[in-house]
XYZ file of C-alpha atoms in Angstrom:
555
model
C -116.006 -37.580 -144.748
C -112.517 -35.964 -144.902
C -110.553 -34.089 -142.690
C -106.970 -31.848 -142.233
C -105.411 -29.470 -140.381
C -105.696 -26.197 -142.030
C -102.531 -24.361 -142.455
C -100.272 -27.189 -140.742
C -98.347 -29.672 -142.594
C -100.446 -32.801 -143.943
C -99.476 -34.795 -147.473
C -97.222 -32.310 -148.676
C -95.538 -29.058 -148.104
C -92.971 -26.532 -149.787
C -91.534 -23.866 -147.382
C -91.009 -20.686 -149.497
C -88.543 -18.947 -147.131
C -89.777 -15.343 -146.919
C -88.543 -12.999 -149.199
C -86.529 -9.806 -148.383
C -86.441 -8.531 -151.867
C -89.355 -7.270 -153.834
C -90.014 -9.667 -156.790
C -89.772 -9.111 -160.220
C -92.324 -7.582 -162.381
C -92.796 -11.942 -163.718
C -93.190 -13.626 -161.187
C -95.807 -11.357 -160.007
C -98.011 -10.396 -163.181
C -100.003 -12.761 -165.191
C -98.739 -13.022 -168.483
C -101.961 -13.725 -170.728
C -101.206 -15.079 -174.488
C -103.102 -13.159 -177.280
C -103.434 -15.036 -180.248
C -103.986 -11.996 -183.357
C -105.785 -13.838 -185.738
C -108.519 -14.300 -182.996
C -108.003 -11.214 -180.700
C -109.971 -8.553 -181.933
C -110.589 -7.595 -185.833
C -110.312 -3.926 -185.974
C -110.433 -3.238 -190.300
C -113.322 -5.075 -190.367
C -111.138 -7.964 -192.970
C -112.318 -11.312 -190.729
C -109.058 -11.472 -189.379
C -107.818 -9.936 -185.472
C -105.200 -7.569 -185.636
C -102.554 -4.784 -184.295
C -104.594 -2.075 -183.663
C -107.655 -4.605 -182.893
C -105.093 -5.573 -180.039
C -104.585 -2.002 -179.162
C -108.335 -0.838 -178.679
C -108.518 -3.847 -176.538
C -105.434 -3.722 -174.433
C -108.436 -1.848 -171.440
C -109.586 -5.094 -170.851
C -106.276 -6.838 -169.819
C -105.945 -3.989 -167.645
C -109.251 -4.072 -165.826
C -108.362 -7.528 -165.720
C -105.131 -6.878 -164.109
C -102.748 -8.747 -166.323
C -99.334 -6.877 -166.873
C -98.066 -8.680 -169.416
C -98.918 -9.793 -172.375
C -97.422 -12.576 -174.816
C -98.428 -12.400 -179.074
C -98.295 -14.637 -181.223
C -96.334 -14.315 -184.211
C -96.686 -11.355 -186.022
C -94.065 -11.664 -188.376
C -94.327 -11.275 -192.178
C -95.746 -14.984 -193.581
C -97.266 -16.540 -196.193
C -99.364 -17.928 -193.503
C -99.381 -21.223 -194.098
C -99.141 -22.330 -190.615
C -100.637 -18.555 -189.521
C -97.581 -16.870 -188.797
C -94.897 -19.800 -187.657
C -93.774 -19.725 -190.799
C -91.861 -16.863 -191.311
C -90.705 -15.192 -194.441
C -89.236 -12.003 -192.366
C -88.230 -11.875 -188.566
C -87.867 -8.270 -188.980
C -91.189 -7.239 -190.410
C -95.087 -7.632 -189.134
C -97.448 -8.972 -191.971
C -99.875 -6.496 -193.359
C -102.925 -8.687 -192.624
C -101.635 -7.799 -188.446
C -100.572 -3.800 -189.529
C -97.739 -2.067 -189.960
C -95.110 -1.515 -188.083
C -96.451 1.995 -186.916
C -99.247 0.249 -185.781
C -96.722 -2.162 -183.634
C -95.259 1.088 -181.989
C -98.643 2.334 -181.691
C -99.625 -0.600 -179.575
C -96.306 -1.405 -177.718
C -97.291 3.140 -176.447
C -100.503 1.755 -175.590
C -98.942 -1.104 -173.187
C -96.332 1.383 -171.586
C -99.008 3.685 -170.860
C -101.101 1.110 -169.365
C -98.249 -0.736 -167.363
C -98.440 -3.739 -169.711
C -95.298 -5.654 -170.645
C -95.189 -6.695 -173.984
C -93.451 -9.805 -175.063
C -92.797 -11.193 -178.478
C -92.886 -14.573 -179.697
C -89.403 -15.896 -181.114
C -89.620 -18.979 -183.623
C -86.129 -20.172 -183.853
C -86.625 -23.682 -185.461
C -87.756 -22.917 -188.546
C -88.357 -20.369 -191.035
C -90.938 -20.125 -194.035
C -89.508 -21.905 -197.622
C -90.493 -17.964 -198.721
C -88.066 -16.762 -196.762
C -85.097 -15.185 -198.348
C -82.242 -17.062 -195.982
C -84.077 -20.504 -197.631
C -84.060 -18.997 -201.409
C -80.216 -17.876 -200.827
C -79.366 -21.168 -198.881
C -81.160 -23.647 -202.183
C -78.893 -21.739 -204.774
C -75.939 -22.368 -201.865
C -74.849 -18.904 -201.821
C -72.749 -18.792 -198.991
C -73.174 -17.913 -196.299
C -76.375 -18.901 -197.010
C -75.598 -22.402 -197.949
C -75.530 -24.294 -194.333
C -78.474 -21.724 -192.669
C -80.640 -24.939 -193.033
C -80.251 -28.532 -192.562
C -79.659 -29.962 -195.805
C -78.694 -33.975 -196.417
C -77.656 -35.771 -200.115
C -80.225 -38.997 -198.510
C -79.087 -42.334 -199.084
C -78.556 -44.568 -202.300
C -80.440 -47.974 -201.989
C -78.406 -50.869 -203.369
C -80.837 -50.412 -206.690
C -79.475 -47.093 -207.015
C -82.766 -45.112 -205.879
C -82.483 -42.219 -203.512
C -84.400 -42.236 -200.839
C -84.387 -39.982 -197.661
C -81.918 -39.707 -194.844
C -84.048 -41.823 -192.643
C -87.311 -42.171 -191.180
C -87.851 -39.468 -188.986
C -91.320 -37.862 -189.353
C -92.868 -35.067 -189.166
C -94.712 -33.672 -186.433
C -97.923 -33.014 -188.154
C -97.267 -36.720 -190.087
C -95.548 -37.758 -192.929
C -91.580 -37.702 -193.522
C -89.471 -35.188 -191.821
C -87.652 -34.725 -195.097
C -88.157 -32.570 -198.298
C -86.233 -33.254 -201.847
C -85.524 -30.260 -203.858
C -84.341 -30.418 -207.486
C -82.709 -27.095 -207.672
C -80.240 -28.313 -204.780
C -80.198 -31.927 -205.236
C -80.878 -32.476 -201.604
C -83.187 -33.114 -199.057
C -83.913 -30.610 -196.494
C -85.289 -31.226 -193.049
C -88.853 -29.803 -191.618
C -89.835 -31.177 -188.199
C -93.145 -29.110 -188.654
C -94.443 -28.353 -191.488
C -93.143 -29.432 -194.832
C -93.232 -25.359 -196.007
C -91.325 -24.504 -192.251
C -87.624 -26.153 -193.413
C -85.693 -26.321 -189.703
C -82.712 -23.564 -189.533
C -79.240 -24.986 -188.840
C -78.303 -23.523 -185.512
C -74.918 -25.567 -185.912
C -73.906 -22.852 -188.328
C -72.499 -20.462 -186.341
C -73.260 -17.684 -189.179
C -77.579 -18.613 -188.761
C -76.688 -18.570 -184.659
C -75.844 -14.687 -184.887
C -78.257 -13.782 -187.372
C -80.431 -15.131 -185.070
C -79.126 -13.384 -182.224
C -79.168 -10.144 -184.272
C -83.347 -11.214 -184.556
C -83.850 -10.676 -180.961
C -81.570 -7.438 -180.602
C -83.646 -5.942 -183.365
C -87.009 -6.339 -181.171
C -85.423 -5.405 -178.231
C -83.825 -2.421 -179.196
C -87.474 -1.832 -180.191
C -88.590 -1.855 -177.111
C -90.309 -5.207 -176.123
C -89.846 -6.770 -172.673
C -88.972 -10.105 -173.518
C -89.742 -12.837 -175.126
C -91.612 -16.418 -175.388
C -88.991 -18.768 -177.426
C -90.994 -21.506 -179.319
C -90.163 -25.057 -179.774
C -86.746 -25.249 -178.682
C -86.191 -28.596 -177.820
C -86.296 -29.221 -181.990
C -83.026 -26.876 -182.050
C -81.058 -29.667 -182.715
C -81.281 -33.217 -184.116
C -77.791 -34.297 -183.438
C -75.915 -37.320 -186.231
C -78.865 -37.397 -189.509
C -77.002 -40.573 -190.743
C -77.103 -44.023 -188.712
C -80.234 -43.494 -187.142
C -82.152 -46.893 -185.617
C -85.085 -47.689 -187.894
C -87.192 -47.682 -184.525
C -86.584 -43.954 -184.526
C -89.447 -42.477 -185.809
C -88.263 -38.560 -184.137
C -85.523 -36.705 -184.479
C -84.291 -36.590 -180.677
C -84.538 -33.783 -178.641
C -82.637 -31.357 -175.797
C -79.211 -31.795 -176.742
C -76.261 -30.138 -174.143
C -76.020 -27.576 -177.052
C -79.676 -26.371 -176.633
C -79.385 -25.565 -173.500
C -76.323 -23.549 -174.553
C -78.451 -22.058 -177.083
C -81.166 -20.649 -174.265
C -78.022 -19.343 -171.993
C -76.484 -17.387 -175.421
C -80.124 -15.711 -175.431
C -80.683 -14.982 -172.019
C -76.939 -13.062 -172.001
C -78.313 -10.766 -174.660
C -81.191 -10.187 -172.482
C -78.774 -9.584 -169.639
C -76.827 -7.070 -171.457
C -80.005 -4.732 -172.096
C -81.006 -5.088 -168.593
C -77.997 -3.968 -167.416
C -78.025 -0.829 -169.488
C -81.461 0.507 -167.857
C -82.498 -1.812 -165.332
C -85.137 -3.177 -166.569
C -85.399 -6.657 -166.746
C -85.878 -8.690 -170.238
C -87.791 -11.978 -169.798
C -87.330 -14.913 -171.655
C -90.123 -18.354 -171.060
C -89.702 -21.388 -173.211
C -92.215 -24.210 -174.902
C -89.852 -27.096 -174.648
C -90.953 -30.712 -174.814
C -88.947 -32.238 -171.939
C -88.629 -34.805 -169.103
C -88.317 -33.884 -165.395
C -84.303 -33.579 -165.290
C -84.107 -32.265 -169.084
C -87.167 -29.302 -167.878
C -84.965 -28.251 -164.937
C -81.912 -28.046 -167.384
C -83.812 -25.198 -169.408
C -83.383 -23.030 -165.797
C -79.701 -22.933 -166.635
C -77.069 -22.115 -163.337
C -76.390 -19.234 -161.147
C -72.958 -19.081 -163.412
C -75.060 -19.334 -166.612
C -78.738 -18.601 -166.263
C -81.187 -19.641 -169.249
C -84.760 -19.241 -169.525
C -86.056 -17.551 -166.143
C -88.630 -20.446 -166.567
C -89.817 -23.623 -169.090
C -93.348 -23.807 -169.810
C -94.770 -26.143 -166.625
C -97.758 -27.935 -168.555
C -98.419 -30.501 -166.230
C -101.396 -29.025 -165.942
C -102.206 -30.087 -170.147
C -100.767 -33.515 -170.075
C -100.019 -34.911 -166.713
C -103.904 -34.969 -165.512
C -107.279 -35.429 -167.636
C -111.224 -35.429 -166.893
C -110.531 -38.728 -165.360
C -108.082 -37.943 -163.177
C -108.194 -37.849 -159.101
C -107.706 -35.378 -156.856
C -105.218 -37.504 -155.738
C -103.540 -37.310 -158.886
C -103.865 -33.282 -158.695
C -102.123 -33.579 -155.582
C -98.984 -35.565 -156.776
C -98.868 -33.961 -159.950
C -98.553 -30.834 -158.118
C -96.115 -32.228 -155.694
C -93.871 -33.650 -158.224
C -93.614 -30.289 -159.567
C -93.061 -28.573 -156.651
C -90.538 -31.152 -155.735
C -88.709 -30.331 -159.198
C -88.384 -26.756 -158.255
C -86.295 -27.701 -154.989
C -87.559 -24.335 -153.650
C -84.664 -22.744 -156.221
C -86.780 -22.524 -159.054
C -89.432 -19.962 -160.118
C -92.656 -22.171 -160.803
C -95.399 -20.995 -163.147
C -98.534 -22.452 -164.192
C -100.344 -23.018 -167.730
C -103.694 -24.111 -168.198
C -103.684 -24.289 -172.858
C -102.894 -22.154 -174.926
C -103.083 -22.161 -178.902
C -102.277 -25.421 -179.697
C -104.022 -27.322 -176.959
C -107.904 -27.830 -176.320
C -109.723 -25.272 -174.087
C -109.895 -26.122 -170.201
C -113.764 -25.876 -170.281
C -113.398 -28.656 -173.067
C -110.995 -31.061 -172.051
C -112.343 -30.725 -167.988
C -115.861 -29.605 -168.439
C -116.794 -26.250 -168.382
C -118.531 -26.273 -164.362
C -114.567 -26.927 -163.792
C -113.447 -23.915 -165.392
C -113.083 -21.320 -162.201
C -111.262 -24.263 -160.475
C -108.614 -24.561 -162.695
C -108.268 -20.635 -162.892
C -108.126 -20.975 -158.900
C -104.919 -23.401 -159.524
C -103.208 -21.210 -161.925
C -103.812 -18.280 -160.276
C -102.853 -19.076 -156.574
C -100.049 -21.986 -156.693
C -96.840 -20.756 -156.292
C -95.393 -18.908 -159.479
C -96.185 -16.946 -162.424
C -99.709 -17.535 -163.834
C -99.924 -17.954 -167.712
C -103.890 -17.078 -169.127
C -104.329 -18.132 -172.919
C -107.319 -15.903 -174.213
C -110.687 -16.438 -173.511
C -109.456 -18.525 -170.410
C -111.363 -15.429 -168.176
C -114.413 -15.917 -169.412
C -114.103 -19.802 -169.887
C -114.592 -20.142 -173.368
C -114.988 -23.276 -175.183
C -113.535 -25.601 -178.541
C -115.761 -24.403 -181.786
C -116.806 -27.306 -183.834
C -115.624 -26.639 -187.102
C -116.071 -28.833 -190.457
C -113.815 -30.561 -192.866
C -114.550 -27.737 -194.949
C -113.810 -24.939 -192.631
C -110.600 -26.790 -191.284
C -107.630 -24.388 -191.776
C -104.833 -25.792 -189.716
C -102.451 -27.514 -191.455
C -102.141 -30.442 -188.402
C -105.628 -31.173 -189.345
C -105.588 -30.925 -192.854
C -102.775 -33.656 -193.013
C -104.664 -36.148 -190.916
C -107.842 -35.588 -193.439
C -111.308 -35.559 -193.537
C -111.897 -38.804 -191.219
C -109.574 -37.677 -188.980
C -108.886 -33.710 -188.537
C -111.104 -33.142 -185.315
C -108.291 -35.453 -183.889
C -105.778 -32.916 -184.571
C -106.618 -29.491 -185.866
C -105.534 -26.835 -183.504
C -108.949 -24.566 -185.192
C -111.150 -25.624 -182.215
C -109.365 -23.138 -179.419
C -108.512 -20.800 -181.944
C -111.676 -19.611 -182.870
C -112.554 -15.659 -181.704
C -112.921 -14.054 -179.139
C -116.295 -13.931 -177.283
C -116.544 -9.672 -176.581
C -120.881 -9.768 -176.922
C -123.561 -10.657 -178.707
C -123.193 -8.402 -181.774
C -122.258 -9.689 -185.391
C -119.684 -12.093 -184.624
C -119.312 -12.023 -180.739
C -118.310 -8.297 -181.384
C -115.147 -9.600 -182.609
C -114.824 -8.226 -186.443
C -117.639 -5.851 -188.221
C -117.658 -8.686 -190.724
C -120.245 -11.431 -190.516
C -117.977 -13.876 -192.011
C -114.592 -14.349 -189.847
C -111.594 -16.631 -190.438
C -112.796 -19.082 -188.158
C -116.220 -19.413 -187.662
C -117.528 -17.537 -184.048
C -118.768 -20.119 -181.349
C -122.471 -20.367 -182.124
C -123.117 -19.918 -177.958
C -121.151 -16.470 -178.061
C -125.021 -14.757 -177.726
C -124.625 -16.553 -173.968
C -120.942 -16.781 -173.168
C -119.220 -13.108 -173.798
C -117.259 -10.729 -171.939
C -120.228 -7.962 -171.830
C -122.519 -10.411 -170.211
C -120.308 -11.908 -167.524
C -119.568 -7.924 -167.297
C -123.175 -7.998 -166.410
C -123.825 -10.631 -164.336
C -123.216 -10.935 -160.489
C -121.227 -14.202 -160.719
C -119.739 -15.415 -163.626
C -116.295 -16.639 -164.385
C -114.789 -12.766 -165.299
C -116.126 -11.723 -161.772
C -113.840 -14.941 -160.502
C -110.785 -14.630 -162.916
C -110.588 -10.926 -161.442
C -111.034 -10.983 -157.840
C -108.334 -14.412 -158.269
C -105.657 -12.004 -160.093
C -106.315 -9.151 -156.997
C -105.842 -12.095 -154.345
C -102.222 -12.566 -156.525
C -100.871 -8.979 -154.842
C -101.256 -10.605 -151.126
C -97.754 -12.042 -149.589
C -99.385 -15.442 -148.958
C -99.953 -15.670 -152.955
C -96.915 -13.943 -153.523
C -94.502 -15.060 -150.802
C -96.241 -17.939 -148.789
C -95.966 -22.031 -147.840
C -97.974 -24.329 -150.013
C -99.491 -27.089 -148.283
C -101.704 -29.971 -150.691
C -103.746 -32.375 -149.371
C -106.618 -34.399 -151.410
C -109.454 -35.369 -149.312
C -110.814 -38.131 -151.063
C -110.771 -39.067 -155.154
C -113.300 -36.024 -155.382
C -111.839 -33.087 -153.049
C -108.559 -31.835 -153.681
C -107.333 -28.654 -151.525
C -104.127 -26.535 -151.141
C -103.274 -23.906 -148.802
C -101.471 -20.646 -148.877
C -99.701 -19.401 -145.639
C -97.116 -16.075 -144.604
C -96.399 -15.011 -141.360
C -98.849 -11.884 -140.421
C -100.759 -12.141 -142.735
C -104.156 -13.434 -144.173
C -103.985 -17.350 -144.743
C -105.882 -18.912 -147.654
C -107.523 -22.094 -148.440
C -108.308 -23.606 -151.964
C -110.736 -26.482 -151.629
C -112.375 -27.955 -155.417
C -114.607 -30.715 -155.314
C -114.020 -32.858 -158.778
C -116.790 -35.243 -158.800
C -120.721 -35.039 -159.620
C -121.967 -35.290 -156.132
C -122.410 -33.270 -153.013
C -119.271 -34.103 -150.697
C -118.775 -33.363 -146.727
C -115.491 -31.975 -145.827
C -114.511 -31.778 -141.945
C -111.349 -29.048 -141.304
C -109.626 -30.269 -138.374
C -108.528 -26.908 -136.585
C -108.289 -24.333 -133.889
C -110.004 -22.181 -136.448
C -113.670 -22.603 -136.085
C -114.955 -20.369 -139.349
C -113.230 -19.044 -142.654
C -114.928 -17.101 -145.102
C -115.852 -17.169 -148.441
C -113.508 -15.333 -150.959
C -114.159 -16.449 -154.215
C -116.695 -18.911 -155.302
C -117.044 -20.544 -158.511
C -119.976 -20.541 -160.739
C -120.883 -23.842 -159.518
C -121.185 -22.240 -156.146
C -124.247 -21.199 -154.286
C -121.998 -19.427 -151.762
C -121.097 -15.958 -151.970
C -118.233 -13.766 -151.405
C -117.810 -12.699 -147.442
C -120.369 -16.329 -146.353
C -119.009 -18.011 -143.340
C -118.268 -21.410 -143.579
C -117.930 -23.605 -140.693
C -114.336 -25.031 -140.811
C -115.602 -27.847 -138.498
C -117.917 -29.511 -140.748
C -119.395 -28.009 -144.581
C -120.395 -29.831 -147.503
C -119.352 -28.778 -151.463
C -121.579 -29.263 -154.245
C -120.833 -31.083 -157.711
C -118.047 -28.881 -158.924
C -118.365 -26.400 -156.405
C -114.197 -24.493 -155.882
C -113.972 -22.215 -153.037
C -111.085 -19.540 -152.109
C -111.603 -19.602 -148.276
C -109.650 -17.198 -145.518
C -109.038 -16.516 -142.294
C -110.759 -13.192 -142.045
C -113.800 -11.710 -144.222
C-alpha cells in the first residue's frame, strides 16, 4: 500500500514559474528522428528514401509531430550508411536527388513540419575529396585532418602515436604510405576525424551549415561532438585507452554554430534550432547550453533515459534519475527527453514491450521537448538478424561470436506500415535489412484499426502536449514503492494531470491521499483494462502488471 498527496509537494518538485511568452515552435513539438534507409522505400530498390519520406510525411502529421530530424543524407560510399561522407553538399542517389530534397522539405512547409538536418562534423568519408587533397598535402588541404608521423621504437620500428582506440575496436590510428603518416579515426577506420584546430576546415565547415540553411532547413541535429577535439596526441598515459573528450574549445565550437543560426533568425524571424549527441558528465552536459552572453546548443541530448536506468531498475531509481535531471536544469534550462534512437536498442527491447506506452507517457509529458525515434509510436521491436545479414560495421568488427553484442542492425530494421510484402515498407520482397518477421501483427494499419493499441496512446499523449500543465506546469515525482513510480503535472486554472506506471509483474494497490475523491482516466496503456473517461477512485485503486495511466482532474 502506497500513498501521496496529489498535486502537493512530496519527494520532489520543480516550480516552472508560469510563462508570459508563448514558447517556441521546440520546446513544444515533438521532434521524431527518421532514419532513410528504414523509413519508407518508395523505387521499389530495398532501400527507404526521399520521396519514400515524402509520401509518408501524412503520418507524422496525423500523429502530430512538427518536426522532424533525418539522418544523413549526404553523398557516401556508405560504409557506415551515410556517416561517412564523401560530399556535405550533395544527397546520395540511393536517398534521391536533390529535387527530390526540395520536393520533400515543400511537403513539410505545407504540412507545418520543421525539417532538420543531421550535421556530422567529426569526420568525413576517406572518399571524400578534402581527405584525397589533404594525403597529397595540398594546402590548404594539408592540416583538414589529424595527421601524426607516430613514434620510432628504440629498434627503429614505427609504431602509432599511442594507444587510443577506436570506438567500434581496434586502434584509433590509420598509416598511409602515400603521406607517410598516420591519420586519426575515432569511428570508423574509413571516417578519418577532421581537424577542427585548422581554422581553414572550421569555416568550411561553417560554410556546410550556411549551404543547408540558405536551403531552407530549420535547424539542425550536430552529431558526436564531444570527439571534436582530442587535445596533445603525443605523451598520452598508456592507461588511456580514449582520446578525451569536451574540451573548452568544443564548447566554443557549438557557440560559433549557434551564431550562424542566430544570424538567419534574425533576418526573418524564424528561429534555427540546433540539439547535440554529446557524450558528457553532469557539469560538462550543462556546458553544451552555453550562456545568456554566448548561447550554444538550445539543448544536449538528455539520455538518461538509455543509460542511467535498465529493466532492473526501481521506480525509485526513475524517480532520482529524473530528479537529478531536473535538478541539472536549475529551472534555466530547456529539458527534453529521448527514449533510443538509431544506435541504441528499441524501448520495447531493452524494457519489455508491455512497458512501451509507459515510457512514451515519460517522454511525452515530463517537462521539455519530446524526441520519438521511428517506430517508437507503434512500439516496435530489435529484428534478430544473422552473422550473415549483419551490415553494421560496429558489429562486423566484433565478429561472428560477438556482433549481436554490438551491431546497431537490430533497431534499424524497417518500418512496420502493414502486413503487405515487407510490412508495406518497399515493393521489393527482399529489403536491406530483413523486415521483423511479427510485422503481419505489429503495424501501423492495424493499431490504425484497433481500439487500443500503442498509436491510439502515442497520439492522444502528443494532443495532451498542447495543455499549459504539459506545456507550462510544476512537476512533482514521487515513487510509491520499487514497483509504482508517478509524476504529476500542475498550472494554475487549469486541468491537473497525474502519471502513475506500475513496473513490476504483479497487481499493486495505490492509496492517493487527497481532497480529490475521483480522477479520470485519460490515457491507458495497452496493459490497461481501463478506458479513456473511467473514474478511478483517488482514495484507494489497484494497477495491474504493467498497467501506466494518464489520470486528471476532470473527464
Amino acid at each position: 500500500m502506497a500513498g501521496f498527496k496529489t498535486f502537493l509537494p512530496f519527494v520532489a518538485v520543480f516550480v516552472i514559474l508560469p510563462c508570459t511568452w508563448a514558447l517556441e515552435w521546440w520546446q513544444t513539438k515533438v521532434i521524431y528522428q527518421i532514419y532513410p534507409r528504414s523509413f519508407m522505400d518508395y523505387d521499389g530498390d530495398g532501400i527507404g528514401d526521399l520521396k519514400g519520406i515524402t509520401q509518408k510525411l501524412d503520418h507524422l502529421k496525423d500523429l502530430g509531430v512538427g518536426a522532424v530530424w533525418i539522418s544523413p543524407i549526404y553523398k557516401s560510399p556508405m560504409e557506415d550508411f551515410g556517416y561517412d561522407i564523401s560530399n556535405f553538399r550533395e544527397i546520395d542517389p540511393v536517398f534521391g536527388t536533390m529535387d527530390d530534397f526540395d520536393d520533400l522539405q515543400k511537403r513539410a512547409k505545407e504540412l507545418d513540419i520543421k525539417l532538420l538536418m543531421d550535421f556530422v562534423p567529426n569526420d568525413s568519408s576517406v572518399e571524400h575529396e578534402w581527405f584525397q587533397l589533404s594525403l597529397n598535402r595540398t594546402d590548404p588541404y594539408t592540416d583538414y585532418y589529424v595527421w601524426h608521423d607516430g613514434r620510432i621504437l628504440e629498434n627503429g620500428t614505427r609504431v602509432e602515436p599511442n594507444n587510443w582506440q577506436s570506438v567500434f575496436s581496434g586502434s584509433a590510428w590509420q598509416w598511409r604510405e602515400e603521406r607517410q603518416q598516420y591519420y586519426l579515426h575515432q569511428f570508423a577506420v574509413h571516417q578519418p576525424d577532421l581537424n577542427h584546430d585548422s581554422p581553414f576546415l572550421v569555416e568550411e565547415m561553417k560554410n556546410v551549415l550556411r549551404f543547408w540553411l540558405d536551403k531552407g532547413v530549420d535547424g539542425f541535429r550536430m552529431d558526436a561532438i564531444s570527439w571534436l577535439f582530442e587535445g596533445p596526441v603525443d605523451d598520452r598515459p598508456e592507461s588511456e585507452i580514449t582520446p578525451p573528450q569536451n574540451f573548452p574549445e568544443t564548447y566554443e565550437a557549438v557557440v560559433q554554430w549557434r551564431k550562424i543560426l542566430n544570424n538567419y533568425t534574425n533576418l526573418d524571424g524564424r528561429v534555427r534550432f540546433m540539439m547535440t549527441e554529446v557524450s558528457a558528465n553532469d557539469t560538462e552536459l550543462v556546458g553544451f547550453y552555453g550562456t545568456s552572453a554566448a548561447p550554444g546548443a538550445h539543448f544536449p541530448f538528455n539520455f538518461w533515459l538509455i543509460f542511467a536506468v535498465n529493466n532492473e531498475s526501481t521506480a525509485y531509481d526513475f524517480r532520482d534519475t529524473i530528479t537529478r535531471y531536473m535538478d541539472l536544469m536549475e529551472g534555466v534550462h530547456w529539458p527534453n527527453w529521448v527514449l533510443g534512437n538509431h544506435d541504441q536498442h528499441r524501448v520495447g527491447s531493452r524494457f519489455g514491450a508491455e512497458l512501451v506506452d509507459a515510457f512514451n507517457m515519460l517522454a511525452l509529458l515530463l517537462p521539455g521537448t519530446a524526441v520519438t525515434y521511428q517506430g517508437e509510436e507503434i512500439g516496435m521491436l530489435n529484428t534478430y538478424v544473422t552473422w550473415e545479414q549483419c551490415l553494421d560495421p560496429q558489429g562486423l568488427y566484433a565478429g561472428p561470436q560477438h556482433y549481436l553484442e554490438r551491431t546497431r542492425d537490430l533497431e534499424r530494421t524497417p518500418y512496420q506500415w502493414d502486413a503487405t510484402t515487407s510490412a508495406g515498407f518497399s515493393t521489393n520482397a527482399t529489403t536491406w535489412l530483413p523486415v521483423n518477421s511479427n510485422y503481419k501483427e505489429l503495424n501501423l494499419d492495424a493499431q490504425k484499426a484497433t481500439e487500443k493499441s500503442h498509436y491510439w496512446v502515442y497520439k492522444k499523449l502528443v494532443q495532451l502536449r498542447q495543455s499549459q500543465s504539459i506545456q507550462y506546469g510544476d512537476l512533482q515525482i514521487v515513487a510509491f514503492s520499487e514497483q509504482i513510480f508517478a509524476f504529476s503535472r500542475s498550472y494554475p486554472d487549469s486541468e491537473s494531470y497525474v502519471v502513475i506506471v506500475n513496473l513490476g509483474s504483479s497487481v499493486e494497490s495505490v492509496t492517493i491521499d487527497s481532497s480529490i475523491q475521483t480522477l479520470y482516466v485519460r490515457v491507458a496503456s495497452v496493459q490497461s483494462m481501463r478506458n479513456e473517461g473511467d473514474e478511478v477512485e483517488a482514495i484507494y485503486f489497484s494497477m495491474s502488471p504493467k498497467e501506466a495511466l494518464v489520470l486528471s482532474t476532470s473527464p
